[in-house]
């Protein structure tokens, strides 16, 4: 299998040094009805350093040490997640 | 003869990383996509050397169809996601979140990342890319 695209947060080195897994929770592809007219908004992840990301499935953002190129980044919306996100009633639920 | 990928990361032997079932444990749910069943692997209690792996098997014959290691030239990056399965879009691309470990795109190390993985039909068990085959 080949990595076609990826997103890595700008503070990856800090995550690594502190045993903070971005992948503590699962990912979810949002239904088209939740996204933009171009249906590009898609994947959502929860992380154990209290952030979640909404990324564009067709342009995930890569790695940039200056800024995270994501659709949306939520800080401390949740206190870490060890679960899978779900979508219901136009809300992402973890 | 178990799964292996090309790489010089932790635990490598002669330029390849062998999948070691003594060190790796399946953590994700099974995912059925593209005619294969995929499973993600991480570590038992952070005992090195480990990596994040995805193994694919034919849904009809259970013959190996794909192998992926997210830190072939590094270490760690377990794929666990609290037991969630991988997400797959309508084109068959697979999305996965990886645990902490080495990251360097130039070395094909993708810890602490969201990955979009696609089946690579140009590779085989004897002709791998840096991540594996299939």
Short mmCIF file of C-alpha atoms in Angstrom, two decimals:
data_model
loop_
_atom_site.label_atom_id
_atom_site.label_comp_id
_atom_site.label_asym_id
_atom_site.label_seq_id
_atom_site.Cartn_x
_atom_site.Cartn_y
_atom_site.Cartn_z
CA UNK A 1 0.00 0.00 0.00
CA UNK A 2 1.15 3.51 -0.74
CA UNK A 3 0.68 6.77 1.13
CA UNK A 4 -1.20 8.95 -1.35
CA UNK A 5 -1.71 11.88 1.02
CA UNK A 6 -1.29 12.71 4.69
CA UNK A 7 -1.64 15.26 7.43
CA UNK A 8 0.82 15.61 10.31
CA UNK A 9 0.41 18.30 13.00
CA UNK A 10 3.06 21.00 13.26
CA UNK A 11 4.06 19.86 16.75
CA UNK A 12 4.65 16.24 15.81
CA UNK A 13 8.06 16.20 17.53
CA UNK A 14 6.43 17.27 20.79
CA UNK A 15 3.78 14.60 20.43
CA UNK A 16 6.46 11.99 19.89
CA UNK A 17 8.52 13.16 22.85
CA UNK A 18 5.55 13.06 25.21
CA UNK A 19 3.84 9.84 24.14
CA UNK A 20 0.87 11.75 22.75
CA UNK A 21 -0.80 9.68 20.09
CA UNK A 22 -2.64 11.47 17.38
CA UNK A 23 -4.14 8.09 16.61
CA UNK A 24 -5.68 7.38 20.01
CA UNK A 25 -9.11 7.55 18.43
CA UNK A 26 -10.55 6.49 15.12
CA UNK A 27 -11.24 8.51 12.00
CA UNK A 28 -14.54 9.18 10.32
CA UNK A 29 -15.50 10.08 6.79
CA UNK A 30 -18.28 12.61 7.02
CA UNK A 31 -21.32 12.32 4.75
CA UNK A 32 -21.34 14.74 1.82
CA UNK A 33 -24.26 16.58 3.41
CA UNK A 34 -21.96 17.71 6.22
CA UNK A 35 -19.39 19.32 3.98
CA UNK A 36 -18.97 22.09 1.49
CA UNK A 37 -20.54 22.29 -1.93
CA UNK A 38 -17.42 20.66 -3.29
CA UNK A 39 -17.74 17.79 -0.85
CA UNK A 40 -14.15 18.09 0.22
CA UNK A 41 -14.58 18.16 3.96
CA UNK A 42 -14.21 14.69 5.21
CA UNK A 43 -12.00 13.13 7.82
CA UNK A 44 -12.13 13.80 11.51
CA UNK A 45 -9.78 12.58 14.20
CA UNK A 46 -9.55 12.83 17.96
CA UNK A 47 -6.22 13.01 19.70
CA UNK A 48 -5.04 12.45 23.24
CA UNK A 49 -3.49 15.90 23.41
CA UNK A 50 -6.99 17.35 23.37
CA UNK A 51 -7.31 18.39 19.77
CA UNK A 52 -9.39 17.20 16.89
CA UNK A 53 -8.96 17.90 13.21
CA UNK A 54 -11.21 18.22 10.25
CA UNK A 55 -9.21 17.66 7.11
CA UNK A 56 -9.90 17.75 3.40
CA UNK A 57 -9.82 14.18 2.15
CA UNK A 58 -8.58 15.28 -1.27
CA UNK A 59 -5.94 17.65 0.09
CA UNK A 60 -5.04 16.57 3.58
CA UNK A 61 -2.49 19.27 4.29
CA UNK A 62 0.82 17.43 4.61
CA UNK A 63 3.28 18.72 7.18
CA UNK A 64 4.21 22.35 7.77
CA UNK A 65 6.12 23.28 10.91
CA UNK A 66 4.63 26.79 10.74
CA UNK A 67 0.93 26.01 10.53
CA UNK A 68 -1.55 23.19 10.18
CA UNK A 69 -3.27 23.23 6.81
CA UNK A 70 -6.58 21.79 7.92
CA UNK A 71 -10.21 22.77 7.46
CA UNK A 72 -10.77 23.07 11.18
CA UNK A 73 -8.87 22.37 14.37
CA UNK A 74 -10.61 22.18 17.71
CA UNK A 75 -8.58 22.74 20.86
CA UNK A 76 -9.70 21.24 24.15
CA UNK A 77 -13.20 20.66 22.88
CA UNK A 78 -12.74 17.28 24.48
CA UNK A 79 -10.29 16.03 27.07
CA UNK A 80 -8.73 13.47 24.79
CA UNK A 81 -10.52 10.62 23.10
CA UNK A 82 -10.07 6.89 23.19
CA UNK A 83 -13.01 6.06 20.99
CA UNK A 84 -14.47 6.45 17.52
CA UNK A 85 -16.29 9.55 16.30
CA UNK A 86 -19.83 9.28 15.01
CA UNK A 87 -22.04 11.63 13.02
CA UNK A 88 -25.63 12.34 13.98
CA UNK A 89 -27.94 15.28 13.41
CA UNK A 90 -25.22 17.36 11.77
CA UNK A 91 -22.97 16.95 14.81
CA UNK A 92 -19.77 15.00 15.25
CA UNK A 93 -20.06 12.95 18.44
CA UNK A 94 -17.28 11.21 20.33
CA UNK B 1 8.33 -16.23 6.20
CA UNK B 2 6.03 -13.58 7.54
CA UNK B 3 5.19 -10.13 6.24
CA UNK B 4 8.05 -7.71 5.77
CA UNK B 5 8.81 -4.38 4.20
CA UNK B 6 11.94 -2.73 2.89
CA UNK B 7 13.53 -0.39 5.41
CA UNK B 8 16.39 0.20 7.79
CA UNK B 9 14.37 1.18 10.87
CA UNK B 10 14.44 -0.30 14.34
CA UNK B 11 14.54 -4.09 14.23
CA UNK B 12 15.54 -4.24 10.58
CA UNK B 13 17.46 -7.24 9.25
CA UNK B 14 19.43 -6.86 6.04
CA UNK B 15 17.43 -3.86 4.92
CA UNK B 16 14.02 -5.23 5.77
CA UNK B 17 11.63 -4.91 8.69
CA UNK B 18 10.05 -8.26 9.56
CA UNK B 19 6.58 -8.33 11.08
CA UNK B 20 7.10 -9.88 14.52
CA UNK B 21 3.93 -11.31 16.00
CA UNK B 22 5.70 -11.51 19.36
CA UNK B 23 5.90 -7.71 19.45
CA UNK B 24 2.89 -6.64 17.42
CA UNK B 25 -0.75 -7.01 18.39
CA UNK B 26 -3.88 -6.37 16.36
CA UNK B 27 -5.55 -3.32 17.83
CA UNK B 28 -8.00 -2.18 15.19
CA UNK B 29 -11.24 -3.71 14.04
CA UNK B 30 -11.15 -5.64 10.79
CA UNK B 31 -11.98 -3.59 7.71
CA UNK B 32 -13.41 -5.15 4.54
CA UNK B 33 -12.52 -3.19 1.42
CA UNK B 34 -11.30 -3.78 -2.12
CA UNK B 35 -11.92 -7.51 -1.78
CA UNK B 36 -9.52 -7.75 1.14
CA UNK B 37 -9.76 -7.82 4.91
CA UNK B 38 -7.39 -5.37 6.58
CA UNK B 39 -6.17 -5.29 10.18
CA UNK B 40 -4.05 -2.67 11.95
CA UNK B 41 -1.33 -3.48 14.46
CA UNK B 42 0.54 -1.71 17.24
CA UNK B 43 2.54 -2.80 20.27
CA UNK B 44 2.23 -4.87 23.41
CA UNK B 45 3.09 -2.37 26.16
CA UNK B 46 5.60 -0.35 24.11
CA UNK B 47 8.11 -3.20 23.91
CA UNK B 48 10.58 -2.32 21.16
CA UNK B 49 11.15 -2.78 18.36
CA UNK B 50 7.62 -2.20 17.08
CA UNK B 51 5.99 -0.33 14.24
CA UNK B 52 2.52 0.46 13.00
CA UNK B 53 1.38 -2.14 10.49
CA UNK B 54 -1.59 -2.89 8.28
CA UNK B 55 -1.91 -6.36 6.83
CA UNK B 56 -4.37 -7.27 4.10
CA UNK B 57 -5.74 -10.70 3.23
CA UNK B 58 -8.03 -11.86 0.45
CA UNK B 59 -11.60 -11.95 1.68
CA UNK B 60 -12.16 -15.18 -0.24
CA UNK B 61 -8.90 -17.11 0.22
CA UNK B 62 -7.17 -15.30 3.15
CA UNK B 63 -4.00 -15.20 1.06
CA UNK B 64 -1.89 -12.13 1.91
CA UNK B 65 -2.70 -9.24 -0.41
CA UNK B 66 -1.07 -6.21 1.18
CA UNK B 67 1.38 -5.09 3.82
CA UNK B 68 2.09 -1.59 5.06
CA UNK B 69 4.47 -0.32 7.75
CA UNK B 70 4.20 3.32 8.80
CA UNK B 71 7.78 3.65 10.09
CA UNK B 72 9.95 1.49 7.80
CA UNK B 73 12.99 3.68 8.42
CA UNK B 74 12.23 4.57 12.03
CA UNK B 75 10.29 3.21 14.95
CA UNK B 76 6.91 3.12 16.70
CA UNK B 77 3.83 4.73 15.13
CA UNK B 78 1.46 2.01 16.30
CA UNK B 79 -1.93 1.80 14.58
CA UNK B 80 -4.55 1.26 17.26
CA UNK B 81 -7.27 3.94 17.23
CA UNK B 82 -8.87 2.50 20.37
CA UNK B 83 -10.06 -0.46 18.36
CA UNK B 84 -11.75 1.44 15.55
CA UNK B 85 -11.55 0.12 12.03
CA UNK B 86 -10.08 1.98 9.10
CA UNK B 87 -12.33 4.36 7.15
CA UNK B 88 -12.67 3.69 3.41
CA UNK B 89 -14.07 6.06 0.81
CA UNK B 90 -16.06 5.23 -2.31
CA UNK B 91 -12.85 4.98 -4.35
CA UNK B 92 -11.34 2.39 -2.03
CA UNK B 93 -8.84 4.74 -0.40
CA UNK B 94 -8.23 3.92 3.24
CA UNK B 95 -7.86 6.48 6.03
CA UNK B 96 -6.05 5.75 9.26
CA UNK B 97 -4.64 7.64 12.25
CA UNK B 98 -1.23 6.62 13.59
CA UNK B 99 0.26 6.73 17.07
CA UNK B 100 3.33 8.55 18.28
CA UNK B 101 6.76 7.79 16.89
CA UNK B 102 9.08 8.87 14.10
CA UNK B 103 7.91 11.20 11.37
CA UNK B 104 9.87 12.15 8.27
CA UNK B 105 8.14 12.15 4.92
CA UNK B 106 11.46 11.79 3.09
CA UNK B 107 12.03 8.52 4.96
CA UNK B 108 8.46 7.26 4.63
CA UNK B 109 7.98 7.52 8.40
CA UNK B 110 4.43 8.62 9.24
CA UNK B 111 3.80 8.54 12.99
CA UNK B 112 1.27 10.93 14.56
CA UNK B 113 -0.40 11.38 11.20
CA UNK B 114 -3.62 10.95 9.31
CA UNK B 115 -2.87 8.81 6.26
CA UNK B 116 -4.66 8.19 2.98
CA UNK B 117 -3.56 4.78 1.74
CA UNK B 118 -4.21 3.31 -1.67
CA UNK B 119 -3.61 -0.13 -3.09
CA UNK B 120 -0.42 -0.17 -5.15
CA UNK B 121 -0.89 -2.60 -8.00
CA UNK B 122 2.67 -2.13 -9.24
CA UNK B 123 4.18 -3.95 -6.30
CA UNK B 124 4.38 -7.56 -5.19
CA UNK B 125 5.83 -9.51 -2.29
CA UNK B 126 9.14 -9.59 -4.11
CA UNK B 127 8.97 -6.08 -5.53
CA UNK B 128 8.03 -3.74 -2.72
CA UNK B 129 7.97 -0.02 -2.39
CA UNK B 130 9.43 1.39 0.80
CA UNK B 131 6.18 0.77 2.67
CA UNK B 132 5.51 -2.73 1.50
CA UNK B 133 3.43 -4.19 -1.30
CA UNK B 134 -0.07 -4.58 -2.60
#
